[in-house]
DNA sequence: TCTCAAATTGCGTGCTGCGCACCATGTGCG
DNA sequence: CGCACATGGTGCGCAGCACGCAATTTGAGA
């Protein structure tokens, strides 16, 4: 997980990936609304300092490149939950973990708006947020001791949390000045996580099979 | 909503749309795993009895065509909930509506597997399921009297429900013979909807802001 | 019947995704 | 220290796709 622990080659690869995705998002934003269609692959590659062929070795579509940051962030959702104290109730741990993860840098309004409000990017944006579901479901299963093969609770909760994060983001973009993203995120998450703790005591029943 | 109530032109258009999407999904399934890349736009158009140009008038990508049925079904989620008795509690109404909607024809295993288990279709599949969120959120807001502009509850719940449906579908595909889709769907939905009724009484508090 | 709007189609174009072969640069071994 | 290998970057080229445009056909309404 730590860059310093990796090979030089691996680090370079990571750097290149970030350079490309960063350039892609930046260029799209600079072109203003409807900027996606104007940004050509060649532009992104040039801005990132690589050939257009190399760009394609990392991403198979502009949408994927632009949403890469959001996707990478979501992938860390499992770790974010796992790093919470084990004795913390699931609902509190989930909220704390998500707030910590998604407000590490306070999200960039322009970037998030580009990702979430561009029709052509809709599918990729959903994909980016749903990247959190797998790791998150595993972390929830590990924390509660529920076997995800027999009980849908971990996967469903993970999906609900990911959905709440997405809704919070959209709301934060629309009613911009109404508060910090952290506050909105908490409020969104509290709509779905309260159901969670009720399940926890049933571990013995659930894990029995 | 009823075909008979529409113009002849509108009906024809609907028929063409279904013919194309049906042909797209069928051809992809026939090609077996990895069938997506093998199916050309020309094949789909020919199978549907239209020109490839007309195909593009209806869909802007193969993925969109293949997932059209799923998307159309999801769009009816709001109506499904609205048509439940007004005095039915939200959680029961939600479960009943979703079960009714998504098991009207018992889903086709091959089709659902194609949509949900093909990486290239992942974004479009998520889009298809998330189509339910908007209408569903409106229906929830109308039923509970909550103003979606000030309270995230309708949108978050809608996203959670849509996510639960998706997870249920995936689980139904994997552990195929474990039960009917309706049963799995109920079990998935009960992981997220119980939180709902608790919110209803707080309308005055929430709407105050 | 006549006129208008909507839908289908063929054609042409620019871009994209990707396979292939070649080259450059880290990496590990004797 | 030097050498062979593996990994990743690059240039080239192709097939397919999305879409704008303009002509034609067909349903809708007066």
PDB file of N, CA, C and O in Angstrom, chain A residues 14-89:
ATOM      1  N   UNK A  14       2.978   3.697 -11.309  1.00  0.00           N
ATOM      2  CA  UNK A  14       1.947   4.400 -10.541  1.00  0.00           C
ATOM      3  C   UNK A  14       1.961   5.888 -10.870  1.00  0.00           C
ATOM      4  O   UNK A  14       0.914   6.508 -11.057  1.00  0.00           O
ATOM      5  N   UNK A  15       3.164   6.441 -10.947  1.00  0.00           N
ATOM      6  CA  UNK A  15       3.311   7.860 -11.262  1.00  0.00           C
ATOM      7  C   UNK A  15       2.712   8.173 -12.635  1.00  0.00           C
ATOM      8  O   UNK A  15       1.967   9.146 -12.798  1.00  0.00           O
ATOM      9  N   UNK A  16       3.047   7.340 -13.597  1.00  0.00           N
ATOM     10  CA  UNK A  16       2.530   7.545 -14.948  1.00  0.00           C
ATOM     11  C   UNK A  16       1.012   7.479 -14.957  1.00  0.00           C
ATOM     12  O   UNK A  16       0.340   8.333 -15.551  1.00  0.00           O
ATOM     13  N   UNK A  17       0.481   6.492 -14.271  1.00  0.00           N
ATOM     14  CA  UNK A  17      -0.975   6.336 -14.206  1.00  0.00           C
ATOM     15  C   UNK A  17      -1.632   7.591 -13.655  1.00  0.00           C
ATOM     16  O   UNK A  17      -2.610   8.109 -14.202  1.00  0.00           O
ATOM     17  N   UNK A  18      -1.059   8.101 -12.553  1.00  0.00           N
ATOM     18  CA  UNK A  18      -1.630   9.303 -11.947  1.00  0.00           C
ATOM     19  C   UNK A  18      -1.470  10.513 -12.856  1.00  0.00           C
ATOM     20  O   UNK A  18      -2.367  11.365 -12.938  1.00  0.00           O
ATOM     21  N   UNK A  19      -0.324  10.582 -13.532  1.00  0.00           N
ATOM     22  CA  UNK A  19      -0.098  11.705 -14.432  1.00  0.00           C
ATOM     23  C   UNK A  19      -1.152  11.726 -15.532  1.00  0.00           C
ATOM     24  O   UNK A  19      -1.710  12.776 -15.859  1.00  0.00           O
ATOM     25  N   UNK A  20      -1.439  10.563 -16.088  1.00  0.00           N
ATOM     26  CA  UNK A  20      -2.412  10.480 -17.172  1.00  0.00           C
ATOM     27  C   UNK A  20      -3.814  10.838 -16.677  1.00  0.00           C
ATOM     28  O   UNK A  20      -4.504  11.669 -17.270  1.00  0.00           O
ATOM     29  N   UNK A  21      -4.210  10.217 -15.578  1.00  0.00           N
ATOM     30  CA  UNK A  21      -5.572  10.465 -15.101  1.00  0.00           C
ATOM     31  C   UNK A  21      -5.738  11.913 -14.652  1.00  0.00           C
ATOM     32  O   UNK A  21      -6.777  12.536 -14.883  1.00  0.00           O
ATOM     33  N   UNK A  22      -4.695  12.452 -14.018  1.00  0.00           N
ATOM     34  CA  UNK A  22      -4.756  13.842 -13.584  1.00  0.00           C
ATOM     35  C   UNK A  22      -4.872  14.784 -14.772  1.00  0.00           C
ATOM     36  O   UNK A  22      -5.670  15.721 -14.784  1.00  0.00           O
ATOM     37  N   UNK A  23      -4.072  14.505 -15.795  1.00  0.00           N
ATOM     38  CA  UNK A  23      -4.112  15.333 -16.997  1.00  0.00           C
ATOM     39  C   UNK A  23      -5.485  15.249 -17.660  1.00  0.00           C
ATOM     40  O   UNK A  23      -6.037  16.255 -18.116  1.00  0.00           O
ATOM     41  N   UNK A  24      -6.028  14.043 -17.692  1.00  0.00           N
ATOM     42  CA  UNK A  24      -7.331  13.852 -18.333  1.00  0.00           C
ATOM     43  C   UNK A  24      -8.410  14.677 -17.638  1.00  0.00           C
ATOM     44  O   UNK A  24      -9.177  15.392 -18.285  1.00  0.00           O
ATOM     45  N   UNK A  25      -8.443  14.590 -16.320  1.00  0.00           N
ATOM     46  CA  UNK A  25      -9.464  15.325 -15.569  1.00  0.00           C
ATOM     47  C   UNK A  25      -9.253  16.831 -15.695  1.00  0.00           C
ATOM     48  O   UNK A  25     -10.206  17.587 -15.909  1.00  0.00           O
ATOM     49  N   UNK A  26      -7.998  17.241 -15.604  1.00  0.00           N
ATOM     50  CA  UNK A  26      -7.697  18.675 -15.666  1.00  0.00           C
ATOM     51  C   UNK A  26      -8.107  19.264 -17.013  1.00  0.00           C
ATOM     52  O   UNK A  26      -8.772  20.301 -17.084  1.00  0.00           O
ATOM     53  N   UNK A  27      -7.734  18.578 -18.077  1.00  0.00           N
ATOM     54  CA  UNK A  27      -8.073  19.069 -19.415  1.00  0.00           C
ATOM     55  C   UNK A  27      -9.578  19.141 -19.619  1.00  0.00           C
ATOM     56  O   UNK A  27     -10.096  20.100 -20.189  1.00  0.00           O
ATOM     57  N   UNK A  28     -10.282  18.125 -19.136  1.00  0.00           N
ATOM     58  CA  UNK A  28     -11.734  18.119 -19.301  1.00  0.00           C
ATOM     59  C   UNK A  28     -12.352  19.302 -18.565  1.00  0.00           C
ATOM     60  O   UNK A  28     -13.258  19.959 -19.084  1.00  0.00           O
ATOM     61  N   UNK A  29     -11.859  19.585 -17.378  1.00  0.00           N
ATOM     62  CA  UNK A  29     -12.383  20.702 -16.602  1.00  0.00           C
ATOM     63  C   UNK A  29     -12.093  22.024 -17.298  1.00  0.00           C
ATOM     64  O   UNK A  29     -12.955  22.901 -17.395  1.00  0.00           O
ATOM     65  N   UNK A  30     -10.879  22.142 -17.822  1.00  0.00           N
ATOM     66  CA  UNK A  30     -10.487  23.393 -18.479  1.00  0.00           C
ATOM     67  C   UNK A  30     -11.382  23.723 -19.662  1.00  0.00           C
ATOM     68  O   UNK A  30     -11.609  24.895 -19.968  1.00  0.00           O
ATOM     69  N   UNK A  31     -11.876  22.687 -20.331  1.00  0.00           N
ATOM     70  CA  UNK A  31     -12.724  22.926 -21.500  1.00  0.00           C
ATOM     71  C   UNK A  31     -14.133  23.322 -21.093  1.00  0.00           C
ATOM     72  O   UNK A  31     -14.993  23.493 -21.943  1.00  0.00           O
ATOM     73  N   UNK A  32     -14.345  23.441 -19.809  1.00  0.00           N
ATOM     74  CA  UNK A  32     -15.660  23.844 -19.338  1.00  0.00           C
ATOM     75  C   UNK A  32     -16.704  22.771 -19.552  1.00  0.00           C
ATOM     76  O   UNK A  32     -16.361  21.613 -19.814  1.00  0.00           O
ATOM     77  N   UNK A  33     -17.975  23.139 -19.431  1.00  0.00           N
ATOM     78  CA  UNK A  33     -19.042  22.161 -19.620  1.00  0.00           C
ATOM     79  C   UNK A  33     -18.957  21.574 -21.013  1.00  0.00           C
ATOM     80  O   UNK A  33     -18.534  22.256 -21.937  1.00  0.00           O
ATOM     81  N   UNK A  34     -19.351  20.316 -21.120  1.00  0.00           N
ATOM     82  CA  UNK A  34     -19.277  19.652 -22.418  1.00  0.00           C
ATOM     83  C   UNK A  34     -17.827  19.476 -22.859  1.00  0.00           C
ATOM     84  O   UNK A  34     -17.546  19.299 -24.041  1.00  0.00           O
ATOM     85  N   UNK A  35     -16.915  19.531 -21.918  1.00  0.00           N
ATOM     86  CA  UNK A  35     -15.501  19.479 -22.257  1.00  0.00           C
ATOM     87  C   UNK A  35     -15.018  18.106 -22.664  1.00  0.00           C
ATOM     88  O   UNK A  35     -14.000  17.975 -23.334  1.00  0.00           O
ATOM     89  N   UNK A  36     -15.775  17.077 -22.259  1.00  0.00           N
ATOM     90  CA  UNK A  36     -15.316  15.722 -22.523  1.00  0.00           C
ATOM     91  C   UNK A  36     -15.095  15.464 -24.001  1.00  0.00           C
ATOM     92  O   UNK A  36     -14.039  14.990 -24.411  1.00  0.00           O
ATOM     93  N   UNK A  37     -16.101  15.795 -24.798  1.00  0.00           N
ATOM     94  CA  UNK A  37     -16.027  15.479 -26.222  1.00  0.00           C
ATOM     95  C   UNK A  37     -14.914  16.252 -26.922  1.00  0.00           C
ATOM     96  O   UNK A  37     -14.415  15.832 -27.962  1.00  0.00           O
ATOM     97  N   UNK A  38     -14.518  17.367 -26.327  1.00  0.00           N
ATOM     98  CA  UNK A  38     -13.489  18.185 -26.965  1.00  0.00           C
ATOM     99  C   UNK A  38     -12.085  17.679 -26.678  1.00  0.00           C
ATOM    100  O   UNK A  38     -11.164  17.947 -27.444  1.00  0.00           O
ATOM    101  N   UNK A  39     -11.948  16.999 -25.566  1.00  0.00           N
ATOM    102  CA  UNK A  39     -10.618  16.514 -25.195  1.00  0.00           C
ATOM    103  C   UNK A  39     -10.313  15.216 -25.928  1.00  0.00           C
ATOM    104  O   UNK A  39     -10.994  14.213 -25.751  1.00  0.00           O
ATOM    105  N   UNK A  40      -9.275  15.251 -26.744  1.00  0.00           N
ATOM    106  CA  UNK A  40      -8.868  14.072 -27.498  1.00  0.00           C
ATOM    107  C   UNK A  40      -7.816  13.299 -26.712  1.00  0.00           C
ATOM    108  O   UNK A  40      -7.093  13.864 -25.893  1.00  0.00           O
ATOM    109  N   UNK A  41      -7.755  12.020 -27.027  1.00  0.00           N
ATOM    110  CA  UNK A  41      -6.769  11.167 -26.372  1.00  0.00           C
ATOM    111  C   UNK A  41      -5.364  11.739 -26.544  1.00  0.00           C
ATOM    112  O   UNK A  41      -4.555  11.732 -25.617  1.00  0.00           O
ATOM    113  N   UNK A  42      -5.100  12.223 -27.735  1.00  0.00           N
ATOM    114  CA  UNK A  42      -3.773  12.772 -28.018  1.00  0.00           C
ATOM    115  C   UNK A  42      -3.431  13.911 -27.060  1.00  0.00           C
ATOM    116  O   UNK A  42      -2.291  14.034 -26.595  1.00  0.00           O
ATOM    117  N   UNK A  43      -4.417  14.751 -26.766  1.00  0.00           N
ATOM    118  CA  UNK A  43      -4.197  15.872 -25.850  1.00  0.00           C
ATOM    119  C   UNK A  43      -3.817  15.371 -24.462  1.00  0.00           C
ATOM    120  O   UNK A  43      -2.885  15.883 -23.832  1.00  0.00           O
ATOM    121  N   UNK A  44      -4.570  14.396 -23.992  1.00  0.00           N
ATOM    122  CA  UNK A  44      -4.301  13.846 -22.671  1.00  0.00           C
ATOM    123  C   UNK A  44      -2.889  13.271 -22.610  1.00  0.00           C
ATOM    124  O   UNK A  44      -2.123  13.559 -21.692  1.00  0.00           O
ATOM    125  N   UNK A  45      -2.567  12.468 -23.606  1.00  0.00           N
ATOM    126  CA  UNK A  45      -1.256  11.824 -23.627  1.00  0.00           C
ATOM    127  C   UNK A  45      -0.146  12.863 -23.639  1.00  0.00           C
ATOM    128  O   UNK A  45       0.818  12.771 -22.868  1.00  0.00           O
ATOM    129  N   UNK A  46      -0.284  13.855 -24.490  1.00  0.00           N
ATOM    130  CA  UNK A  46       0.723  14.912 -24.576  1.00  0.00           C
ATOM    131  C   UNK A  46       0.871  15.640 -23.246  1.00  0.00           C
ATOM    132  O   UNK A  46       1.983  15.872 -22.765  1.00  0.00           O
ATOM    133  N   UNK A  47      -0.268  15.991 -22.646  1.00  0.00           N
ATOM    134  CA  UNK A  47      -0.237  16.709 -21.374  1.00  0.00           C
ATOM    135  C   UNK A  47       0.423  15.872 -20.283  1.00  0.00           C
ATOM    136  O   UNK A  47       1.036  16.406 -19.356  1.00  0.00           O
ATOM    137  N   UNK A  48       0.284  14.560 -20.399  1.00  0.00           N
ATOM    138  CA  UNK A  48       0.866  13.678 -19.383  1.00  0.00           C
ATOM    139  C   UNK A  48       2.306  13.313 -19.712  1.00  0.00           C
ATOM    140  O   UNK A  48       2.985  12.650 -18.928  1.00  0.00           O
ATOM    141  N   UNK A  49       2.755  13.723 -20.889  1.00  0.00           N
ATOM    142  CA  UNK A  49       4.127  13.447 -21.271  1.00  0.00           C
ATOM    143  C   UNK A  49       4.373  12.024 -21.736  1.00  0.00           C
ATOM    144  O   UNK A  49       5.485  11.496 -21.612  1.00  0.00           O
ATOM    145  N   UNK A  50       3.354  11.397 -22.289  1.00  0.00           N
ATOM    146  CA  UNK A  50       3.534  10.054 -22.830  1.00  0.00           C
ATOM    147  C   UNK A  50       2.928   9.979 -24.225  1.00  0.00           C
ATOM    148  O   UNK A  50       2.280  10.923 -24.672  1.00  0.00           O
ATOM    149  N   UNK A  51       3.155   8.880 -24.905  1.00  0.00           N
ATOM    150  CA  UNK A  51       2.554   8.707 -26.217  1.00  0.00           C
ATOM    151  C   UNK A  51       1.104   8.265 -26.053  1.00  0.00           C
ATOM    152  O   UNK A  51       0.706   7.745 -25.009  1.00  0.00           O
ATOM    153  N   UNK A  52       0.351   8.473 -27.097  1.00  0.00           N
ATOM    154  CA  UNK A  52      -1.057   8.088 -27.023  1.00  0.00           C
ATOM    155  C   UNK A  52      -1.185   6.564 -26.897  1.00  0.00           C
ATOM    156  O   UNK A  52      -2.158   6.064 -26.356  1.00  0.00           O
ATOM    157  N   UNK A  53      -0.187   5.874 -27.404  1.00  0.00           N
ATOM    158  CA  UNK A  53      -0.219   4.415 -27.277  1.00  0.00           C
ATOM    159  C   UNK A  53      -0.048   3.984 -25.821  1.00  0.00           C
ATOM    160  O   UNK A  53      -0.686   3.038 -25.348  1.00  0.00           O
ATOM    161  N   UNK A  54       0.808   4.686 -25.117  1.00  0.00           N
ATOM    162  CA  UNK A  54       1.021   4.385 -23.700  1.00  0.00           C
ATOM    163  C   UNK A  54      -0.233   4.681 -22.885  1.00  0.00           C
ATOM    164  O   UNK A  54      -0.581   3.930 -21.971  1.00  0.00           O
ATOM    165  N   UNK A  55      -0.876   5.775 -23.249  1.00  0.00           N
ATOM    166  CA  UNK A  55      -2.138   6.094 -22.583  1.00  0.00           C
ATOM    167  C   UNK A  55      -3.069   4.896 -22.624  1.00  0.00           C
ATOM    168  O   UNK A  55      -3.706   4.540 -21.634  1.00  0.00           O
ATOM    169  N   UNK A  56      -3.110   4.249 -23.784  1.00  0.00           N
ATOM    170  CA  UNK A  56      -4.007   3.113 -23.953  1.00  0.00           C
ATOM    171  C   UNK A  56      -3.543   1.867 -23.213  1.00  0.00           C
ATOM    172  O   UNK A  56      -4.300   0.938 -23.019  1.00  0.00           O
ATOM    173  N   UNK A  57      -2.293   1.842 -22.832  1.00  0.00           N
ATOM    174  CA  UNK A  57      -1.814   0.730 -22.020  1.00  0.00           C
ATOM    175  C   UNK A  57      -2.321   0.842 -20.590  1.00  0.00           C
ATOM    176  O   UNK A  57      -2.364  -0.146 -19.860  1.00  0.00           O
ATOM    177  N   UNK A  58      -2.695   2.036 -20.193  1.00  0.00           N
ATOM    178  CA  UNK A  58      -3.171   2.255 -18.829  1.00  0.00           C
ATOM    179  C   UNK A  58      -4.689   2.301 -18.761  1.00  0.00           C
ATOM    180  O   UNK A  58      -5.284   1.776 -17.839  1.00  0.00           O
ATOM    181  N   UNK A  59      -5.276   2.969 -19.725  1.00  0.00           N
ATOM    182  CA  UNK A  59      -6.736   3.122 -19.695  1.00  0.00           C
ATOM    183  C   UNK A  59      -7.318   2.765 -21.055  1.00  0.00           C
ATOM    184  O   UNK A  59      -6.713   3.048 -22.079  1.00  0.00           O
ATOM    185  N   UNK A  60      -8.479   2.169 -21.029  1.00  0.00           N
ATOM    186  CA  UNK A  60      -9.099   1.747 -22.285  1.00  0.00           C
ATOM    187  C   UNK A  60     -10.215   2.690 -22.698  1.00  0.00           C
ATOM    188  O   UNK A  60     -10.962   2.387 -23.616  1.00  0.00           O
ATOM    189  N   UNK A  61     -10.346   3.797 -22.005  1.00  0.00           N
ATOM    190  CA  UNK A  61     -11.297   4.807 -22.435  1.00  0.00           C
ATOM    191  C   UNK A  61     -11.023   6.105 -21.685  1.00  0.00           C
ATOM    192  O   UNK A  61     -10.463   6.086 -20.587  1.00  0.00           O
ATOM    193  N   UNK A  62     -11.418   7.201 -22.248  1.00  0.00           N
ATOM    194  CA  UNK A  62     -11.219   8.486 -21.580  1.00  0.00           C
ATOM    195  C   UNK A  62     -11.959   8.509 -20.248  1.00  0.00           C
ATOM    196  O   UNK A  62     -11.455   9.007 -19.241  1.00  0.00           O
ATOM    197  N   UNK A  63     -13.168   7.946 -20.273  1.00  0.00           N
ATOM    198  CA  UNK A  63     -13.964   7.940 -19.053  1.00  0.00           C
ATOM    199  C   UNK A  63     -13.210   7.260 -17.915  1.00  0.00           C
ATOM    200  O   UNK A  63     -13.180   7.750 -16.787  1.00  0.00           O
ATOM    201  N   UNK A  64     -12.582   6.141 -18.231  1.00  0.00           N
ATOM    202  CA  UNK A  64     -11.848   5.408 -17.212  1.00  0.00           C
ATOM    203  C   UNK A  64     -10.693   6.238 -16.662  1.00  0.00           C
ATOM    204  O   UNK A  64     -10.430   6.239 -15.457  1.00  0.00           O
ATOM    205  N   UNK A  65     -10.013   6.941 -17.552  1.00  0.00           N
ATOM    206  CA  UNK A  65      -8.883   7.770 -17.124  1.00  0.00           C
ATOM    207  C   UNK A  65      -9.344   8.900 -16.213  1.00  0.00           C
ATOM    208  O   UNK A  65      -8.752   9.159 -15.161  1.00  0.00           O
ATOM    209  N   UNK A  66     -10.426   9.540 -16.603  1.00  0.00           N
ATOM    210  CA  UNK A  66     -10.915  10.686 -15.839  1.00  0.00           C
ATOM    211  C   UNK A  66     -11.402  10.275 -14.451  1.00  0.00           C
ATOM    212  O   UNK A  66     -11.209  10.991 -13.478  1.00  0.00           O
ATOM    213  N   UNK A  67     -12.008   9.113 -14.373  1.00  0.00           N
ATOM    214  CA  UNK A  67     -12.583   8.662 -13.103  1.00  0.00           C
ATOM    215  C   UNK A  67     -11.605   7.844 -12.265  1.00  0.00           C
ATOM    216  O   UNK A  67     -11.992   7.323 -11.207  1.00  0.00           O
ATOM    217  N   UNK A  68     -10.380   7.721 -12.730  1.00  0.00           N
ATOM    218  CA  UNK A  68      -9.420   6.839 -12.058  1.00  0.00           C
ATOM    219  C   UNK A  68      -9.187   7.248 -10.607  1.00  0.00           C
ATOM    220  O   UNK A  68      -9.110   6.400  -9.716  1.00  0.00           O
ATOM    221  N   UNK A  69      -9.092   8.543 -10.352  1.00  0.00           N
ATOM    222  CA  UNK A  69      -8.838   8.990  -8.982  1.00  0.00           C
ATOM    223  C   UNK A  69      -9.975   8.558  -8.065  1.00  0.00           C
ATOM    224  O   UNK A  69      -9.757   8.001  -6.982  1.00  0.00           O
ATOM    225  N   UNK A  70     -11.191   8.807  -8.516  1.00  0.00           N
ATOM    226  CA  UNK A  70     -12.355   8.435  -7.720  1.00  0.00           C
ATOM    227  C   UNK A  70     -12.390   6.923  -7.489  1.00  0.00           C
ATOM    228  O   UNK A  70     -12.698   6.456  -6.396  1.00  0.00           O
ATOM    229  N   UNK A  71     -12.034   6.181  -8.526  1.00  0.00           N
ATOM    230  CA  UNK A  71     -12.029   4.723  -8.418  1.00  0.00           C
ATOM    231  C   UNK A  71     -10.976   4.266  -7.408  1.00  0.00           C
ATOM    232  O   UNK A  71     -11.247   3.432  -6.550  1.00  0.00           O
ATOM    233  N   UNK A  72      -9.790   4.837  -7.507  1.00  0.00           N
ATOM    234  CA  UNK A  72      -8.712   4.444  -6.597  1.00  0.00           C
ATOM    235  C   UNK A  72      -9.075   4.758  -5.155  1.00  0.00           C
ATOM    236  O   UNK A  72      -8.790   3.980  -4.240  1.00  0.00           O
ATOM    237  N   UNK A  73      -9.713   5.891  -4.976  1.00  0.00           N
ATOM    238  CA  UNK A  73     -10.129   6.278  -3.626  1.00  0.00           C
ATOM    239  C   UNK A  73     -11.137   5.259  -3.074  1.00  0.00           C
ATOM    240  O   UNK A  73     -11.013   4.813  -1.929  1.00  0.00           O
ATOM    241  N   UNK A  74     -12.092   4.905  -3.906  1.00  0.00           N
ATOM    242  CA  UNK A  74     -13.117   3.962  -3.459  1.00  0.00           C
ATOM    243  C   UNK A  74     -12.528   2.598  -3.105  1.00  0.00           C
ATOM    244  O   UNK A  74     -12.995   1.926  -2.188  1.00  0.00           O
ATOM    245  N   UNK A  75     -11.488   2.222  -3.828  1.00  0.00           N
ATOM    246  CA  UNK A  75     -10.878   0.912  -3.579  1.00  0.00           C
ATOM    247  C   UNK A  75     -10.317   0.813  -2.169  1.00  0.00           C
ATOM    248  O   UNK A  75     -10.117  -0.281  -1.645  1.00  0.00           O
ATOM    249  N   UNK A  76     -10.047   1.963  -1.566  1.00  0.00           N
ATOM    250  CA  UNK A  76      -9.454   1.965  -0.228  1.00  0.00           C
ATOM    251  C   UNK A  76     -10.512   1.903   0.876  1.00  0.00           C
ATOM    252  O   UNK A  76     -10.179   1.965   2.066  1.00  0.00           O
ATOM    253  N   UNK A  77     -11.776   1.799   0.506  1.00  0.00           N
ATOM    254  CA  UNK A  77     -12.853   1.808   1.506  1.00  0.00           C
ATOM    255  C   UNK A  77     -12.722   0.646   2.483  1.00  0.00           C
ATOM    256  O   UNK A  77     -12.949   0.811   3.692  1.00  0.00           O
ATOM    257  N   UNK A  78     -12.348  -0.515   1.968  1.00  0.00           N
ATOM    258  CA  UNK A  78     -12.187  -1.667   2.847  1.00  0.00           C
ATOM    259  C   UNK A  78     -11.133  -1.417   3.909  1.00  0.00           C
ATOM    260  O   UNK A  78     -11.359  -1.655   5.100  1.00  0.00           O
ATOM    261  N   UNK A  79      -9.989  -0.909   3.473  1.00  0.00           N
ATOM    262  CA  UNK A  79      -8.905  -0.619   4.410  1.00  0.00           C
ATOM    263  C   UNK A  79      -9.328   0.441   5.420  1.00  0.00           C
ATOM    264  O   UNK A  79      -8.962   0.373   6.598  1.00  0.00           O
ATOM    265  N   UNK A  80     -10.079   1.416   4.936  1.00  0.00           N
ATOM    266  CA  UNK A  80     -10.519   2.491   5.830  1.00  0.00           C
ATOM    267  C   UNK A  80     -11.357   1.936   6.973  1.00  0.00           C
ATOM    268  O   UNK A  80     -11.192   2.335   8.135  1.00  0.00           O
ATOM    269  N   UNK A  81     -12.234   1.006   6.656  1.00  0.00           N
ATOM    270  CA  UNK A  81     -13.059   0.409   7.710  1.00  0.00           C
ATOM    271  C   UNK A  81     -12.228  -0.508   8.606  1.00  0.00           C
ATOM    272  O   UNK A  81     -12.372  -0.496   9.835  1.00  0.00           O
ATOM    273  N   UNK A  82     -11.349  -1.268   7.990  1.00  0.00           N
ATOM    274  CA  UNK A  82     -10.523  -2.213   8.758  1.00  0.00           C
ATOM    275  C   UNK A  82      -9.631  -1.504   9.762  1.00  0.00           C
ATOM    276  O   UNK A  82      -9.303  -2.060  10.811  1.00  0.00           O
ATOM    277  N   UNK A  83      -9.240  -0.290   9.422  1.00  0.00           N
ATOM    278  CA  UNK A  83      -8.310   0.419  10.301  1.00  0.00           C
ATOM    279  C   UNK A  83      -9.015   1.098  11.475  1.00  0.00           C
ATOM    280  O   UNK A  83      -8.365   1.742  12.303  1.00  0.00           O
ATOM    281  N   UNK A  84     -10.338   0.964  11.543  1.00  0.00           N
ATOM    282  CA  UNK A  84     -11.061   1.485  12.696  1.00  0.00           C
ATOM    283  C   UNK A  84     -10.918   0.504  13.863  1.00  0.00           C
ATOM    284  O   UNK A  84     -10.742  -0.701  13.644  1.00  0.00           O
ATOM    285  N   UNK A  85     -10.996   1.014  15.105  1.00  0.00           N
ATOM    286  CA  UNK A  85     -10.886   0.127  16.270  1.00  0.00           C
ATOM    287  C   UNK A  85     -11.896  -1.013  16.181  1.00  0.00           C
ATOM    288  O   UNK A  85     -13.050  -0.804  15.806  1.00  0.00           O
ATOM    289  N   UNK A  86     -11.460  -2.214  16.525  1.00  0.00           N
ATOM    290  CA  UNK A  86     -12.308  -3.396  16.372  1.00  0.00           C
ATOM    291  C   UNK A  86     -13.523  -3.366  17.289  1.00  0.00           C
ATOM    292  O   UNK A  86     -14.544  -3.990  17.008  1.00  0.00           O
ATOM    293  N   UNK A  87     -13.399  -2.631  18.405  1.00  0.00           N
ATOM    294  CA  UNK A  87     -14.516  -2.623  19.353  1.00  0.00           C
ATOM    295  C   UNK A  87     -15.528  -1.523  19.057  1.00  0.00           C
ATOM    296  O   UNK A  87     -16.525  -1.392  19.759  1.00  0.00           O
ATOM    297  N   UNK A  88     -15.277  -0.753  18.018  1.00  0.00           N
ATOM    298  CA  UNK A  88     -16.211   0.305  17.650  1.00  0.00           C
ATOM    299  C   UNK A  88     -17.437  -0.328  16.981  1.00  0.00           C
ATOM    300  O   UNK A  88     -17.281  -1.241  16.166  1.00  0.00           O
ATOM    301  N   UNK A  89     -18.636   0.132  17.327  1.00  0.00           N
ATOM    302  CA  UNK A  89     -19.834  -0.413  16.670  1.00  0.00           C
ATOM    303  C   UNK A  89     -19.763  -0.220  15.161  1.00  0.00           C
ATOM    304  O   UNK A  89     -19.184   0.779  14.690  1.00  0.00           O
TER     305      UNK A  89
END
